[in-house]
């Protein structure tokens, strides 16, 4: 069993991963804004603005899972917000690296969240692979700088980056926002509805993180996307089908989303497919490969 440190451990993914790791007998620590102990997991405090963290957080740590970062879609992308999105990811990774260098910590792996929008907010027929370059738009720049900070750890240990698509969870997250208008009979595609909307079931994502920790052959970036890739219109239509709700309204005009959200709207109105072949070559299989099956499982848990 291993000693594992998770940054952003109180979030949607971090909480589920913590539960899974504890269930396997691992010891888990969190690194967050406030120190304390909850459900047997100790949280050490750090302050990114001050560049400080609590002493002893890295003592005996064998794996680090880096999930910390401001929510990409939580606020309009002003210049200051974009810098916050980048800084919350890069500063945290580099602060940890500096602490590891000072204390002589040599973990076995540094496993980090990353974004499937690394390739940019574009809609095309291309199926992107991990070998493709980053996009040159704002989300591509955020993702590139995020990964560059994570890659600084390659001089110290094995690094794995999971480029994660929309995470579907039984509680909260993207699915709750998608399902809310559908439950009122107001479900509709966004913009053209033809933009691809890669997704992954939370359970599969957690299994992938565990595999990345355990499989010493894994290194570099992996697209974390379920086998069945759908457009935004197909996503919304399937949510309505599973909930037994009508789906007949015209698409929400893209210009309204652009007015309301500014550049942030690009990640809602654009999207392409990406290949999960590299992940599958590790032997990983999806327990929830199809959207309808995943949604039926998730809604049954509510």
JSON list of N, CA, C and O in Angstrom, two decimals, residues 244-288:
[
{"chain": "A", "resi": 244, "resn": "UNK", "atom": "N", "xyz": [-36.91, 10.63, -19.73]},
{"chain": "A", "resi": 244, "resn": "UNK", "atom": "CA", "xyz": [-38.29, 10.54, -20.18]},
{"chain": "A", "resi": 244, "resn": "UNK", "atom": "C", "xyz": [-38.93, 11.89, -20.41]},
{"chain": "A", "resi": 244, "resn": "UNK", "atom": "O", "xyz": [-40.12, 12.08, -20.17]},
{"chain": "A", "resi": 245, "resn": "UNK", "atom": "N", "xyz": [-38.14, 12.83, -20.91]},
{"chain": "A", "resi": 245, "resn": "UNK", "atom": "CA", "xyz": [-38.62, 14.19, -21.13]},
{"chain": "A", "resi": 245, "resn": "UNK", "atom": "C", "xyz": [-38.64, 14.51, -22.63]},
{"chain": "A", "resi": 245, "resn": "UNK", "atom": "O", "xyz": [-37.90, 13.91, -23.41]},
{"chain": "A", "resi": 246, "resn": "UNK", "atom": "N", "xyz": [-39.47, 15.46, -23.04]},
{"chain": "A", "resi": 246, "resn": "UNK", "atom": "CA", "xyz": [-39.52, 15.83, -24.46]},
{"chain": "A", "resi": 246, "resn": "UNK", "atom": "C", "xyz": [-38.25, 16.56, -24.88]},
{"chain": "A", "resi": 246, "resn": "UNK", "atom": "O", "xyz": [-37.55, 17.15, -24.05]},
{"chain": "A", "resi": 247, "resn": "UNK", "atom": "N", "xyz": [-37.98, 16.50, -26.17]},
{"chain": "A", "resi": 247, "resn": "UNK", "atom": "CA", "xyz": [-36.81, 17.20, -26.70]},
{"chain": "A", "resi": 247, "resn": "UNK", "atom": "C", "xyz": [-37.20, 17.73, -28.07]},
{"chain": "A", "resi": 247, "resn": "UNK", "atom": "O", "xyz": [-37.09, 17.04, -29.08]},
{"chain": "A", "resi": 248, "resn": "UNK", "atom": "N", "xyz": [-37.70, 18.96, -28.09]},
{"chain": "A", "resi": 248, "resn": "UNK", "atom": "CA", "xyz": [-38.23, 19.49, -29.33]},
{"chain": "A", "resi": 248, "resn": "UNK", "atom": "C", "xyz": [-37.85, 20.94, -29.57]},
{"chain": "A", "resi": 248, "resn": "UNK", "atom": "O", "xyz": [-38.08, 21.48, -30.65]},
{"chain": "A", "resi": 249, "resn": "UNK", "atom": "N", "xyz": [-37.27, 21.62, -28.58]},
{"chain": "A", "resi": 249, "resn": "UNK", "atom": "CA", "xyz": [-36.99, 23.04, -28.73]},
{"chain": "A", "resi": 249, "resn": "UNK", "atom": "C", "xyz": [-35.85, 23.28, -29.71]},
{"chain": "A", "resi": 249, "resn": "UNK", "atom": "O", "xyz": [-34.95, 22.45, -29.87]},
{"chain": "A", "resi": 250, "resn": "UNK", "atom": "N", "xyz": [-35.85, 24.44, -30.37]},
{"chain": "A", "resi": 250, "resn": "UNK", "atom": "CA", "xyz": [-34.75, 24.77, -31.29]},
{"chain": "A", "resi": 250, "resn": "UNK", "atom": "C", "xyz": [-33.48, 25.04, -30.51]},
{"chain": "A", "resi": 250, "resn": "UNK", "atom": "O", "xyz": [-33.52, 25.29, -29.29]},
{"chain": "A", "resi": 251, "resn": "UNK", "atom": "N", "xyz": [-32.35, 24.98, -31.17]},
{"chain": "A", "resi": 251, "resn": "UNK", "atom": "CA", "xyz": [-31.07, 25.22, -30.48]},
{"chain": "A", "resi": 251, "resn": "UNK", "atom": "C", "xyz": [-31.00, 26.61, -29.85]},
{"chain": "A", "resi": 251, "resn": "UNK", "atom": "O", "xyz": [-31.60, 27.57, -30.34]},
{"chain": "A", "resi": 252, "resn": "UNK", "atom": "N", "xyz": [-30.27, 26.70, -28.74]},
{"chain": "A", "resi": 252, "resn": "UNK", "atom": "CA", "xyz": [-30.01, 27.99, -28.11]},
{"chain": "A", "resi": 252, "resn": "UNK", "atom": "C", "xyz": [-29.03, 28.74, -29.01]},
{"chain": "A", "resi": 252, "resn": "UNK", "atom": "O", "xyz": [-27.94, 28.23, -29.30]},
{"chain": "A", "resi": 253, "resn": "UNK", "atom": "N", "xyz": [-29.39, 29.93, -29.49]},
{"chain": "A", "resi": 253, "resn": "UNK", "atom": "CA", "xyz": [-28.50, 30.64, -30.43]},
{"chain": "A", "resi": 253, "resn": "UNK", "atom": "C", "xyz": [-27.12, 30.88, -29.84]},
{"chain": "A", "resi": 253, "resn": "UNK", "atom": "O", "xyz": [-26.98, 31.31, -28.69]},
{"chain": "A", "resi": 254, "resn": "UNK", "atom": "N", "xyz": [-26.12, 30.64, -30.65]},
{"chain": "A", "resi": 254, "resn": "UNK", "atom": "CA", "xyz": [-24.76, 30.82, -30.19]},
{"chain": "A", "resi": 254, "resn": "UNK", "atom": "C", "xyz": [-24.46, 32.25, -29.78]},
{"chain": "A", "resi": 254, "resn": "UNK", "atom": "O", "xyz": [-23.71, 32.48, -28.82]},
{"chain": "A", "resi": 255, "resn": "UNK", "atom": "N", "xyz": [-25.05, 33.23, -30.47]},
{"chain": "A", "resi": 255, "resn": "UNK", "atom": "CA", "xyz": [-24.73, 34.62, -30.16]},
{"chain": "A", "resi": 255, "resn": "UNK", "atom": "C", "xyz": [-25.20, 35.00, -28.76]},
{"chain": "A", "resi": 255, "resn": "UNK", "atom": "O", "xyz": [-24.59, 35.86, -28.11]},
{"chain": "A", "resi": 256, "resn": "UNK", "atom": "N", "xyz": [-26.27, 34.37, -28.29]},
{"chain": "A", "resi": 256, "resn": "UNK", "atom": "CA", "xyz": [-26.73, 34.67, -26.93]},
{"chain": "A", "resi": 256, "resn": "UNK", "atom": "C", "xyz": [-25.72, 34.17, -25.90]},
{"chain": "A", "resi": 256, "resn": "UNK", "atom": "O", "xyz": [-25.45, 34.84, -24.90]},
{"chain": "A", "resi": 257, "resn": "UNK", "atom": "N", "xyz": [-25.16, 32.99, -26.15]},
{"chain": "A", "resi": 257, "resn": "UNK", "atom": "CA", "xyz": [-24.15, 32.48, -25.24]},
{"chain": "A", "resi": 257, "resn": "UNK", "atom": "C", "xyz": [-22.89, 33.33, -25.28]},
{"chain": "A", "resi": 257, "resn": "UNK", "atom": "O", "xyz": [-22.25, 33.57, -24.25]},
{"chain": "A", "resi": 258, "resn": "UNK", "atom": "N", "xyz": [-22.54, 33.82, -26.47]},
{"chain": "A", "resi": 258, "resn": "UNK", "atom": "CA", "xyz": [-21.36, 34.68, -26.58]},
{"chain": "A", "resi": 258, "resn": "UNK", "atom": "C", "xyz": [-21.58, 36.00, -25.84]},
{"chain": "A", "resi": 258, "resn": "UNK", "atom": "O", "xyz": [-20.66, 36.53, -25.21]},
{"chain": "A", "resi": 259, "resn": "UNK", "atom": "N", "xyz": [-22.80, 36.54, -25.93]},
{"chain": "A", "resi": 259, "resn": "UNK", "atom": "CA", "xyz": [-23.10, 37.78, -25.21]},
{"chain": "A", "resi": 259, "resn": "UNK", "atom": "C", "xyz": [-23.03, 37.55, -23.70]},
{"chain": "A", "resi": 259, "resn": "UNK", "atom": "O", "xyz": [-22.51, 38.39, -22.96]},
{"chain": "A", "resi": 260, "resn": "UNK", "atom": "N", "xyz": [-23.56, 36.42, -23.25]},
{"chain": "A", "resi": 260, "resn": "UNK", "atom": "CA", "xyz": [-23.62, 36.16, -21.82]},
{"chain": "A", "resi": 260, "resn": "UNK", "atom": "C", "xyz": [-22.27, 35.75, -21.23]},
{"chain": "A", "resi": 260, "resn": "UNK", "atom": "O", "xyz": [-21.93, 36.15, -20.11]},
{"chain": "A", "resi": 261, "resn": "UNK", "atom": "N", "xyz": [-21.50, 34.97, -22.00]},
{"chain": "A", "resi": 261, "resn": "UNK", "atom": "CA", "xyz": [-20.29, 34.36, -21.44]},
{"chain": "A", "resi": 261, "resn": "UNK", "atom": "C", "xyz": [-18.99, 34.85, -22.04]},
{"chain": "A", "resi": 261, "resn": "UNK", "atom": "O", "xyz": [-17.91, 34.55, -21.51]},
{"chain": "A", "resi": 262, "resn": "UNK", "atom": "N", "xyz": [-19.07, 35.60, -23.13]},
{"chain": "A", "resi": 262, "resn": "UNK", "atom": "CA", "xyz": [-17.84, 36.04, -23.76]},
{"chain": "A", "resi": 262, "resn": "UNK", "atom": "C", "xyz": [-17.07, 34.87, -24.33]},
{"chain": "A", "resi": 262, "resn": "UNK", "atom": "O", "xyz": [-17.64, 33.89, -24.82]},
{"chain": "A", "resi": 263, "resn": "UNK", "atom": "N", "xyz": [-15.74, 34.93, -24.24]},
{"chain": "A", "resi": 263, "resn": "UNK", "atom": "CA", "xyz": [-14.89, 33.90, -24.84]},
{"chain": "A", "resi": 263, "resn": "UNK", "atom": "C", "xyz": [-15.08, 32.54, -24.19]},
{"chain": "A", "resi": 263, "resn": "UNK", "atom": "O", "xyz": [-14.84, 31.50, -24.82]},
{"chain": "A", "resi": 264, "resn": "UNK", "atom": "N", "xyz": [-15.54, 32.51, -22.94]},
{"chain": "A", "resi": 264, "resn": "UNK", "atom": "CA", "xyz": [-15.83, 31.25, -22.26]},
{"chain": "A", "resi": 264, "resn": "UNK", "atom": "C", "xyz": [-16.80, 30.39, -23.07]},
{"chain": "A", "resi": 264, "resn": "UNK", "atom": "O", "xyz": [-16.74, 29.16, -23.03]},
{"chain": "A", "resi": 265, "resn": "UNK", "atom": "N", "xyz": [-17.68, 31.03, -23.83]},
{"chain": "A", "resi": 265, "resn": "UNK", "atom": "CA", "xyz": [-18.68, 30.29, -24.61]},
{"chain": "A", "resi": 265, "resn": "UNK", "atom": "C", "xyz": [-18.04, 29.36, -25.64]},
{"chain": "A", "resi": 265, "resn": "UNK", "atom": "O", "xyz": [-18.68, 28.42, -26.10]},
{"chain": "A", "resi": 266, "resn": "UNK", "atom": "N", "xyz": [-16.78, 29.61, -25.97]},
{"chain": "A", "resi": 266, "resn": "UNK", "atom": "CA", "xyz": [-16.12, 28.80, -27.01]},
{"chain": "A", "resi": 266, "resn": "UNK", "atom": "C", "xyz": [-16.05, 27.33, -26.64]},
{"chain": "A", "resi": 266, "resn": "UNK", "atom": "O", "xyz": [-16.16, 26.46, -27.52]},
{"chain": "A", "resi": 267, "resn": "UNK", "atom": "N", "xyz": [-15.89, 27.02, -25.35]},
{"chain": "A", "resi": 267, "resn": "UNK", "atom": "CA", "xyz": [-15.78, 25.61, -24.97]},
{"chain": "A", "resi": 267, "resn": "UNK", "atom": "C", "xyz": [-17.14, 24.93, -24.93]},
{"chain": "A", "resi": 267, "resn": "UNK", "atom": "O", "xyz": [-17.21, 23.70, -24.82]},
{"chain": "A", "resi": 268, "resn": "UNK", "atom": "N", "xyz": [-18.21, 25.71, -25.03]},
{"chain": "A", "resi": 268, "resn": "UNK", "atom": "CA", "xyz": [-19.56, 25.15, -25.11]},
{"chain": "A", "resi": 268, "resn": "UNK", "atom": "C", "xyz": [-20.02, 25.02, -26.56]},
{"chain": "A", "resi": 268, "resn": "UNK", "atom": "O", "xyz": [-20.75, 24.10, -26.91]},
{"chain": "A", "resi": 269, "resn": "UNK", "atom": "N", "xyz": [-19.57, 25.96, -27.40]},
{"chain": "A", "resi": 269, "resn": "UNK", "atom": "CA", "xyz": [-20.06, 26.03, -28.77]},
{"chain": "A", "resi": 269, "resn": "UNK", "atom": "C", "xyz": [-19.16, 25.31, -29.77]},
{"chain": "A", "resi": 269, "resn": "UNK", "atom": "O", "xyz": [-19.55, 25.13, -30.93]},
{"chain": "A", "resi": 270, "resn": "UNK", "atom": "N", "xyz": [-17.96, 24.93, -29.34]},
{"chain": "A", "resi": 270, "resn": "UNK", "atom": "CA", "xyz": [-17.02, 24.25, -30.22]},
{"chain": "A", "resi": 270, "resn": "UNK", "atom": "C", "xyz": [-16.52, 22.98, -29.54]},
{"chain": "A", "resi": 270, "resn": "UNK", "atom": "O", "xyz": [-16.52, 22.86, -28.33]},
{"chain": "A", "resi": 271, "resn": "UNK", "atom": "N", "xyz": [-16.07, 22.03, -30.34]},
{"chain": "A", "resi": 271, "resn": "UNK", "atom": "CA", "xyz": [-15.50, 20.81, -29.78]},
{"chain": "A", "resi": 271, "resn": "UNK", "atom": "C", "xyz": [-15.27, 19.77, -30.86]},
{"chain": "A", "resi": 271, "resn": "UNK", "atom": "O", "xyz": [-16.05, 19.65, -31.81]},
{"chain": "A", "resi": 272, "resn": "UNK", "atom": "N", "xyz": [-14.17, 19.05, -30.73]},
{"chain": "A", "resi": 272, "resn": "UNK", "atom": "CA", "xyz": [-13.84, 17.98, -31.67]},
{"chain": "A", "resi": 272, "resn": "UNK", "atom": "C", "xyz": [-13.63, 16.68, -30.93]},
{"chain": "A", "resi": 272, "resn": "UNK", "atom": "O", "xyz": [-13.57, 16.64, -29.70]},
{"chain": "A", "resi": 273, "resn": "UNK", "atom": "N", "xyz": [-13.51, 15.62, -31.69]},
{"chain": "A", "resi": 273, "resn": "UNK", "atom": "CA", "xyz": [-13.25, 14.31, -31.10]},
{"chain": "A", "resi": 273, "resn": "UNK", "atom": "C", "xyz": [-11.77, 14.14, -30.80]},
{"chain": "A", "resi": 273, "resn": "UNK", "atom": "O", "xyz": [-10.92, 14.85, -31.35]},
{"chain": "A", "resi": 274, "resn": "UNK", "atom": "N", "xyz": [-11.46, 13.19, -29.93]},
{"chain": "A", "resi": 274, "resn": "UNK", "atom": "CA", "xyz": [-10.08, 12.84, -29.65]},
{"chain": "A", "resi": 274, "resn": "UNK", "atom": "C", "xyz": [-10.01, 11.33, -29.45]},
{"chain": "A", "resi": 274, "resn": "UNK", "atom": "O", "xyz": [-10.98, 10.70, -29.01]},
{"chain": "A", "resi": 275, "resn": "UNK", "atom": "N", "xyz": [-8.89, 10.76, -29.78]},
{"chain": "A", "resi": 275, "resn": "UNK", "atom": "CA", "xyz": [-8.71, 9.32, -29.70]},
{"chain": "A", "resi": 275, "resn": "UNK", "atom": "C", "xyz": [-8.32, 8.88, -28.29]},
{"chain": "A", "resi": 275, "resn": "UNK", "atom": "O", "xyz": [-7.48, 9.51, -27.65]},
{"chain": "A", "resi": 276, "resn": "UNK", "atom": "N", "xyz": [-8.93, 7.78, -27.82]},
{"chain": "A", "resi": 276, "resn": "UNK", "atom": "CA", "xyz": [-8.53, 7.20, -26.54]},
{"chain": "A", "resi": 276, "resn": "UNK", "atom": "C", "xyz": [-7.67, 5.95, -26.73]},
{"chain": "A", "resi": 276, "resn": "UNK", "atom": "O", "xyz": [-7.48, 5.16, -25.81]},
{"chain": "A", "resi": 277, "resn": "UNK", "atom": "N", "xyz": [-7.15, 5.78, -27.96]},
{"chain": "A", "resi": 277, "resn": "UNK", "atom": "CA", "xyz": [-6.41, 4.55, -28.30]},
{"chain": "A", "resi": 277, "resn": "UNK", "atom": "C", "xyz": [-5.18, 4.35, -27.41]},
{"chain": "A", "resi": 277, "resn": "UNK", "atom": "O", "xyz": [-4.86, 3.22, -27.03]},
{"chain": "A", "resi": 278, "resn": "UNK", "atom": "N", "xyz": [-4.49, 5.44, -27.08]},
{"chain": "A", "resi": 278, "resn": "UNK", "atom": "CA", "xyz": [-3.28, 5.28, -26.26]},
{"chain": "A", "resi": 278, "resn": "UNK", "atom": "C", "xyz": [-3.64, 4.76, -24.87]},
{"chain": "A", "resi": 278, "resn": "UNK", "atom": "O", "xyz": [-2.93, 3.91, -24.32]},
{"chain": "A", "resi": 279, "resn": "UNK", "atom": "N", "xyz": [-4.73, 5.23, -24.31]},
{"chain": "A", "resi": 279, "resn": "UNK", "atom": "CA", "xyz": [-5.18, 4.73, -23.01]},
{"chain": "A", "resi": 279, "resn": "UNK", "atom": "C", "xyz": [-5.58, 3.26, -23.11]},
{"chain": "A", "resi": 279, "resn": "UNK", "atom": "O", "xyz": [-5.22, 2.45, -22.24]},
{"chain": "A", "resi": 280, "resn": "UNK", "atom": "N", "xyz": [-6.29, 2.90, -24.16]},
{"chain": "A", "resi": 280, "resn": "UNK", "atom": "CA", "xyz": [-6.73, 1.52, -24.32]},
{"chain": "A", "resi": 280, "resn": "UNK", "atom": "C", "xyz": [-5.55, 0.56, -24.47]},
{"chain": "A", "resi": 280, "resn": "UNK", "atom": "O", "xyz": [-5.64, -0.60, -24.05]},
{"chain": "A", "resi": 281, "resn": "UNK", "atom": "N", "xyz": [-4.46, 1.04, -25.02]},
{"chain": "A", "resi": 281, "resn": "UNK", "atom": "CA", "xyz": [-3.28, 0.18, -25.18]},
{"chain": "A", "resi": 281, "resn": "UNK", "atom": "C", "xyz": [-2.64, -0.19, -23.84]},
{"chain": "A", "resi": 281, "resn": "UNK", "atom": "O", "xyz": [-1.84, -1.13, -23.78]},
{"chain": "A", "resi": 282, "resn": "UNK", "atom": "N", "xyz": [-2.98, 0.51, -22.78]},
{"chain": "A", "resi": 282, "resn": "UNK", "atom": "CA", "xyz": [-2.47, 0.14, -21.45]},
{"chain": "A", "resi": 282, "resn": "UNK", "atom": "C", "xyz": [-3.23, -1.06, -20.89]},
{"chain": "A", "resi": 282, "resn": "UNK", "atom": "O", "xyz": [-2.84, -1.60, -19.85]},
{"chain": "A", "resi": 283, "resn": "UNK", "atom": "N", "xyz": [-4.31, -1.46, -21.56]},
{"chain": "A", "resi": 283, "resn": "UNK", "atom": "CA", "xyz": [-5.17, -2.52, -21.04]},
{"chain": "A", "resi": 283, "resn": "UNK", "atom": "C", "xyz": [-6.41, -2.00, -20.36]},
{"chain": "A", "resi": 283, "resn": "UNK", "atom": "O", "xyz": [-7.27, -2.78, -19.93]},
{"chain": "A", "resi": 284, "resn": "UNK", "atom": "N", "xyz": [-6.54, -0.67, -20.28]},
{"chain": "A", "resi": 284, "resn": "UNK", "atom": "CA", "xyz": [-7.72, -0.06, -19.65]},
{"chain": "A", "resi": 284, "resn": "UNK", "atom": "C", "xyz": [-8.95, -0.31, -20.52]},
{"chain": "A", "resi": 284, "resn": "UNK", "atom": "O", "xyz": [-8.91, -0.21, -21.74]},
{"chain": "A", "resi": 285, "resn": "UNK", "atom": "N", "xyz": [-10.07, -0.65, -19.86]},
{"chain": "A", "resi": 285, "resn": "UNK", "atom": "CA", "xyz": [-11.35, -0.78, -20.55]},
{"chain": "A", "resi": 285, "resn": "UNK", "atom": "C", "xyz": [-12.38, 0.05, -19.82]},
{"chain": "A", "resi": 285, "resn": "UNK", "atom": "O", "xyz": [-12.34, 0.17, -18.58]},
{"chain": "A", "resi": 286, "resn": "UNK", "atom": "N", "xyz": [-13.29, 0.62, -20.56]},
{"chain": "A", "resi": 286, "resn": "UNK", "atom": "CA", "xyz": [-14.33, 1.46, -19.97]},
{"chain": "A", "resi": 286, "resn": "UNK", "atom": "C", "xyz": [-15.49, 0.60, -19.48]},
{"chain": "A", "resi": 286, "resn": "UNK", "atom": "O", "xyz": [-16.03, -0.21, -20.24]},
{"chain": "A", "resi": 287, "resn": "UNK", "atom": "N", "xyz": [-15.87, 0.80, -18.25]},
{"chain": "A", "resi": 287, "resn": "UNK", "atom": "CA", "xyz": [-17.05, 0.12, -17.72]},
{"chain": "A", "resi": 287, "resn": "UNK", "atom": "C", "xyz": [-18.32, 0.78, -18.23]},
{"chain": "A", "resi": 287, "resn": "UNK", "atom": "O", "xyz": [-19.39, 0.17, -18.22]},
{"chain": "A", "resi": 288, "resn": "UNK", "atom": "N", "xyz": [-18.20, 2.03, -18.66]},
{"chain": "A", "resi": 288, "resn": "UNK", "atom": "CA", "xyz": [-19.36, 2.78, -19.17]},
{"chain": "A", "resi": 288, "resn": "UNK", "atom": "C", "xyz": [-18.97, 3.38, -20.52]},
{"chain": "A", "resi": 288, "resn": "UNK", "atom": "O", "xyz": [-18.70, 4.58, -20.64]}
]
